[in-house]
mmCIF file of C-alpha atoms in Angstrom:
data_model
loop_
_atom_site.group_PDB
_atom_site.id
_atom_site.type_symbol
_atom_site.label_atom_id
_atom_site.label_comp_id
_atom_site.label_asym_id
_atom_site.label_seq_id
_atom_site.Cartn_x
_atom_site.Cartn_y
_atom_site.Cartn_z
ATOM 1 C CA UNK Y 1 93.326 114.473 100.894
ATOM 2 C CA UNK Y 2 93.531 110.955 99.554
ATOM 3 C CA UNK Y 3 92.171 110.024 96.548
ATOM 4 C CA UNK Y 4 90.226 107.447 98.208
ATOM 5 C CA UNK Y 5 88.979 109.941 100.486
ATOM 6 C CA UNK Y 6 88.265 112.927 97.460
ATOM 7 C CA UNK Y 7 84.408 112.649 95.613
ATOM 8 C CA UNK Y 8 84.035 114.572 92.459
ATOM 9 C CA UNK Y 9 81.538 115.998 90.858
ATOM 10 C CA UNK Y 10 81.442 117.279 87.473
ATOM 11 C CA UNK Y 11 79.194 119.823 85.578
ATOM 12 C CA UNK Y 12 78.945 118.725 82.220
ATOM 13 C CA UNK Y 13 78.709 115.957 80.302
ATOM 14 C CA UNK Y 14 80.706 116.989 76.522
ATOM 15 C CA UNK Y 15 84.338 115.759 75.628
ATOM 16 C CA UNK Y 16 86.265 117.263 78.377
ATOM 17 C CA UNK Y 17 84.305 115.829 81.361
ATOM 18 C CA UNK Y 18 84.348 112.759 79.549
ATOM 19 C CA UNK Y 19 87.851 112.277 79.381
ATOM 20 C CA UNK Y 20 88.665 113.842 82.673
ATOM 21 C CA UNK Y 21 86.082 111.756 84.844
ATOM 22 C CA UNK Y 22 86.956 108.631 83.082
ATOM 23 C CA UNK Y 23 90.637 109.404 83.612
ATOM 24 C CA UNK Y 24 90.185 109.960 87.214
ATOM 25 C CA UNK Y 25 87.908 107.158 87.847
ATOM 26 C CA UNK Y 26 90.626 104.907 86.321
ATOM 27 C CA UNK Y 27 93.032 106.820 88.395
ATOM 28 C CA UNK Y 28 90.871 105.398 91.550
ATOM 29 C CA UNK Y 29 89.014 108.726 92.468
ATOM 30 C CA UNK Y 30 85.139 108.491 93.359
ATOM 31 C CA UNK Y 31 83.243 110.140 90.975
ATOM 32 C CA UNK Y 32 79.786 111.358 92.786
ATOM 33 C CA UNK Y 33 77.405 112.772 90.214
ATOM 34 C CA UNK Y 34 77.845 114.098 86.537
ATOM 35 C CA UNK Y 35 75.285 117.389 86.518
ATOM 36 C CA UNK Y 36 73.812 118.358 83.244
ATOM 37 C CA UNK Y 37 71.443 120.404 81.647
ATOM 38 C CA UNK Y 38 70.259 117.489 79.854
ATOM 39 C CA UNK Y 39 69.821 114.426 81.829
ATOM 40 C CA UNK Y 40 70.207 111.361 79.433
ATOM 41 C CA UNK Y 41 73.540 112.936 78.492
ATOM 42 C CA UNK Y 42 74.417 113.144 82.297
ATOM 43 C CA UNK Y 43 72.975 109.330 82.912
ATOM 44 C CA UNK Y 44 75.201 107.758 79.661
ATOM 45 C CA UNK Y 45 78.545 109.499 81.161
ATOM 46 C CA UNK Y 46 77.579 108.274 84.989
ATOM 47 C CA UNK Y 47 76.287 105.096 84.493
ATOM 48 C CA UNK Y 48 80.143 104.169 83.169
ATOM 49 C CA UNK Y 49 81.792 105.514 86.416
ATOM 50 C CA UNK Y 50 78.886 104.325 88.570
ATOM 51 C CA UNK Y 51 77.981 107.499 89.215
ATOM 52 C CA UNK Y 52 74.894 109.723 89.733
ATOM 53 C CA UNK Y 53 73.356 111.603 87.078
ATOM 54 C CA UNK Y 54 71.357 114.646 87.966
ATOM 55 C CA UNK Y 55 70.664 118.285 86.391
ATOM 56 C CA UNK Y 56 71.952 121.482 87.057
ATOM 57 C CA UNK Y 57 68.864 122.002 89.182
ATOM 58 C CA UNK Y 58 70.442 119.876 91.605
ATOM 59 C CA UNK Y 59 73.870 121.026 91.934
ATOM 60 C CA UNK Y 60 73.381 123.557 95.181
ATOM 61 C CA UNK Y 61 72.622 119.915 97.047
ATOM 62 C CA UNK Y 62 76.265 118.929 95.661
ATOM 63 C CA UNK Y 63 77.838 116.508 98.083
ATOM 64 C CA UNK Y 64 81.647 116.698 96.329
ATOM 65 C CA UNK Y 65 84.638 117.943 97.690
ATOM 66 C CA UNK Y 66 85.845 118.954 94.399
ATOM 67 C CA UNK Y 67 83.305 120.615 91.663
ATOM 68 C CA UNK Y 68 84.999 119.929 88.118
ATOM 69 C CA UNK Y 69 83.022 122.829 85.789
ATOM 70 C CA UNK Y 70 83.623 121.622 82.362
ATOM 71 C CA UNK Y 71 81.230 123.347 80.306
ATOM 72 C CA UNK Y 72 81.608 126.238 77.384
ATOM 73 C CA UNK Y 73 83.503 128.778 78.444
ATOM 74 C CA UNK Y 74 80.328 131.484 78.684
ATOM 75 C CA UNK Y 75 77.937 129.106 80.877
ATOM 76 C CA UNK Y 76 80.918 129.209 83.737
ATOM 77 C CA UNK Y 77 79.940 132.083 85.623
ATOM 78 C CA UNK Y 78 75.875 130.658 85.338
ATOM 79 C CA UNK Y 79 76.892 127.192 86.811
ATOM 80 C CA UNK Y 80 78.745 128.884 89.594
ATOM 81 C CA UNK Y 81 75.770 131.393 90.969
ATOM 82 C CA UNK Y 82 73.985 128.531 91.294
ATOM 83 C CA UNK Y 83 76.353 127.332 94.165
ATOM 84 C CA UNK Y 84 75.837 128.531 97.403
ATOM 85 C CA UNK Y 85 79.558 129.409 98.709
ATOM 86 C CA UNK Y 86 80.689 126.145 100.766
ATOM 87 C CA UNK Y 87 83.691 124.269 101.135
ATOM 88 C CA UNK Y 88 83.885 123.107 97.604
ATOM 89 C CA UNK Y 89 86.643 123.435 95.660
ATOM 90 C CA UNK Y 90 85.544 124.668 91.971
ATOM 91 C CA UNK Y 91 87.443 124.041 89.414
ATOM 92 C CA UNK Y 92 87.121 124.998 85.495
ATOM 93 C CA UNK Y 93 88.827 123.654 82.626
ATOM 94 C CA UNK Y 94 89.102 126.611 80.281
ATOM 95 C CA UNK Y 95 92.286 127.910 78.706
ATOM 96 C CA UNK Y 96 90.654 131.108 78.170
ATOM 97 C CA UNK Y 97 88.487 131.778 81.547
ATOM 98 C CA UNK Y 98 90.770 133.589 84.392
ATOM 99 C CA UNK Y 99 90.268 131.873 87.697
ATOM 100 C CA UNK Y 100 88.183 134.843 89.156
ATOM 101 C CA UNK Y 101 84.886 133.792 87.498
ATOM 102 C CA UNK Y 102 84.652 131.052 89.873
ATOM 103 C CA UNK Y 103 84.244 133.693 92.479
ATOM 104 C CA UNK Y 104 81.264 135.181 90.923
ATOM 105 C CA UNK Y 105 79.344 133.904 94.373
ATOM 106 C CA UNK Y 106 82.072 134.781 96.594
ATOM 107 C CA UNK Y 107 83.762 131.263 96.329
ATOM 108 C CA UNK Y 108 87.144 131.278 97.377
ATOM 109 C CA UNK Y 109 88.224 127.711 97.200
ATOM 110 C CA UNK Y 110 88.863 127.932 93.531
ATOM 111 C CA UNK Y 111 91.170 126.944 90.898
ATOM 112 C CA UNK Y 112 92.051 125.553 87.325
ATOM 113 C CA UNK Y 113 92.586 122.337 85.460
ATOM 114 C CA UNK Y 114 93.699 122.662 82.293
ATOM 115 C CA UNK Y 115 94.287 120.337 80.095
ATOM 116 C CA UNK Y 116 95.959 121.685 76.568
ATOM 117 C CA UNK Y 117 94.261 119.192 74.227
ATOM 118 C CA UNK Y 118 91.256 118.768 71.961
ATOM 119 C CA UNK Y 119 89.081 115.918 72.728
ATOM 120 C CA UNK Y 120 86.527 114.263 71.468
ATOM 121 C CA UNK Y 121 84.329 111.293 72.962
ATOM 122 C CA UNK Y 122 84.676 109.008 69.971
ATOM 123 C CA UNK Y 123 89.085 109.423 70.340
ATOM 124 C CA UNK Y 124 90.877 108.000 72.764
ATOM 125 C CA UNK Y 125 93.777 110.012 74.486
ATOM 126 C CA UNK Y 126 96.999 109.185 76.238
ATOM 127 C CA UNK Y 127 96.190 111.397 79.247
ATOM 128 C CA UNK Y 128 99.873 110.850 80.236
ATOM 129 C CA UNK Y 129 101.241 112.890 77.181
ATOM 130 C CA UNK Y 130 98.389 115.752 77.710
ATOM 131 C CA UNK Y 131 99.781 118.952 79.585
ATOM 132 C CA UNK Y 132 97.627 120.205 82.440
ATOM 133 C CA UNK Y 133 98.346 123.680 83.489
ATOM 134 C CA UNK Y 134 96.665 124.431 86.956
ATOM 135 C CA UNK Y 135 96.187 127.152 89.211
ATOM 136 C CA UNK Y 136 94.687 127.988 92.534
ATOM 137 C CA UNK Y 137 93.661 130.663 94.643
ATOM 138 C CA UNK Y 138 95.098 129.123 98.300
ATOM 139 C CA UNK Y 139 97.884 127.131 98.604
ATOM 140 C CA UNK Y 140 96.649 124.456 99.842
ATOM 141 C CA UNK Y 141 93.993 123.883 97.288
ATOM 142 C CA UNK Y 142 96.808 124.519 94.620
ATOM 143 C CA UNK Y 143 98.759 121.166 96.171
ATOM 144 C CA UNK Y 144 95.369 119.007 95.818
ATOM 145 C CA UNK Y 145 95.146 119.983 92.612
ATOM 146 C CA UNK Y 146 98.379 119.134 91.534
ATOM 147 C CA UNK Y 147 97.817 116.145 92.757
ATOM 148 C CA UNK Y 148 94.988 115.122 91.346
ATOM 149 C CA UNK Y 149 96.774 116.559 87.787
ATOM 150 C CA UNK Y 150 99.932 114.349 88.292
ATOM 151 C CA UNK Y 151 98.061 111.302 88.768
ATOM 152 C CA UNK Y 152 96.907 112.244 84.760
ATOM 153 C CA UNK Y 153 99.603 113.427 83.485
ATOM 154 C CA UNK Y 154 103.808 113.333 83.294
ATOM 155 C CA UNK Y 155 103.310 117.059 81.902
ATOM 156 C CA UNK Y 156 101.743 119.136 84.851
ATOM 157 C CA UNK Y 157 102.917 123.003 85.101
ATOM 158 C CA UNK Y 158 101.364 126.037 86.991
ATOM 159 C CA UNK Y 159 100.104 128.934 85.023
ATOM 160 C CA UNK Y 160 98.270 132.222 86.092
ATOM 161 C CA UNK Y 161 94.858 133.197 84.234
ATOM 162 C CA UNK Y 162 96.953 135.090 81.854
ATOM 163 C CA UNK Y 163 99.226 133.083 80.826
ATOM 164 C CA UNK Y 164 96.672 129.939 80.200
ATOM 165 C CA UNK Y 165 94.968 132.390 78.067
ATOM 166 C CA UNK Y 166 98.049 132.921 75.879
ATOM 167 C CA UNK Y 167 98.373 129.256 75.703
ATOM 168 C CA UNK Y 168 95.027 128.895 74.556
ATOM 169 C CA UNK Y 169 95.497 131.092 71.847
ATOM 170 C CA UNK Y 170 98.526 129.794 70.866
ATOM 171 C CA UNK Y 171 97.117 126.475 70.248
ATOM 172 C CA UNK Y 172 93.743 127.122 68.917
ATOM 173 C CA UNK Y 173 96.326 129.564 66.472
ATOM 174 C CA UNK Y 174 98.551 126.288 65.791
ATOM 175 C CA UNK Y 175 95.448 123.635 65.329
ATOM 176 C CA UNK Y 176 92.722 125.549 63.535
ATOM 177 C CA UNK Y 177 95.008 127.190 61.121
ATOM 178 C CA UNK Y 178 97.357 124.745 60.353
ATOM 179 C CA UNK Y 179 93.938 122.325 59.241
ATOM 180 C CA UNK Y 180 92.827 125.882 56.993
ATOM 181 C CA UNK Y 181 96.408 125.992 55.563
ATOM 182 C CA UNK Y 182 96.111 121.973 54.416
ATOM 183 C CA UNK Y 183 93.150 122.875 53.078
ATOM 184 C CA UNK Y 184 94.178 125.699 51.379
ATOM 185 C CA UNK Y 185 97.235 123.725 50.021
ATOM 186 C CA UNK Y 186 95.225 120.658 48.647
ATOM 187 C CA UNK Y 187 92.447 123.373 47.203
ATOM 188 C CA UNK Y 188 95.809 125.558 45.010
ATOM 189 C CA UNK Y 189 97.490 121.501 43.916
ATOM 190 C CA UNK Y 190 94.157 120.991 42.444
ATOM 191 C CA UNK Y 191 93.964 124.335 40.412
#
């Protein structure tokens, strides 16, 4: 599929959406709705991609070819039984999810696009240097997906459900307790 040809949709409207729909609407892709449980947050994330902002209620009336989930980790599985099984292709974001939870509904065009960064919507990010780790359940879907990753990012790698997992930790490990240890450090120099 060409990217001229691919709409989007994306659940959520937090950092990671954020980034990722304004990355891929930069990148040319059409993004068709941002869903949301709350719909001003939807509308102020859509009306910069020229998009349409709706609520989750709306979701099972999803016209995408490509369902971007990025929401916290535990309302995954909630966002996807609201899906009746079509020819979507889900996708989550989550380091720490496996790939199966998308087929909660019996989905089976589903995958993963990872990105191995912290964002937030106030810090701009070189999506270039940001490595995407991606997975798929079909082939085919595992190419798109690719595709759409590469046209982020020079750092694009697959990576099964467990493996992503152990990269989450990892870096959660490396971020959150390196800031403690600087902490830590400036709290025993002022003793």
């Amino acid at each position: 599929m060409l990217k001229d040809k691919v709409n989007i949709g994306f659940v959520g409207a937090g950092n990671i959406a954020w980034h990722l729909a304004t990355a891929l609407h930069k990148q040319g892709y059409t993004i068709e709705a941002i869903y949301n449980r709350n719909y001003d947050n939807a509308a102020a994330l859509a009306t910069t991609l020229g998009a349409k902002a709706a609520t989750l209620e709306d979701l099972p009336h999803t016209s995408a070819h490509i369902l971007i989930i990025a929401v916290a980790d535990q309302g995954i599985e909630a966002v996807v039984k609201r899906l009746p099984p079509a020819n979507v292709l889900l996708l989550h974001t989550a380091g720490s999810v496996p790939m199966q939870a998308l087929s909660v509904a019996g989905h089976t065009r589903i995958g993963v696009l990872y990105p191995l960064q912290s964002f937030s919507k106030t810090k701009d990010v070189d999506m270039r240097q940001v490595p995407f780790f991606i997975e798929a359940a079909q082939n085919e879907d595992f190419t798109l997906i690719e595709n759409i990753a590469q046209s982020l990012s020079n750092k694009v790698m697959a990576a099964n459900s467990a493996k992503r997992q152990q990269l989450h930790i990892a870096a959660v490990f490396a971020c959150n307790f390196t800031n403690a240890m600087y902490g830590i450090a400036a709290q025993l120099m002022e003793d």
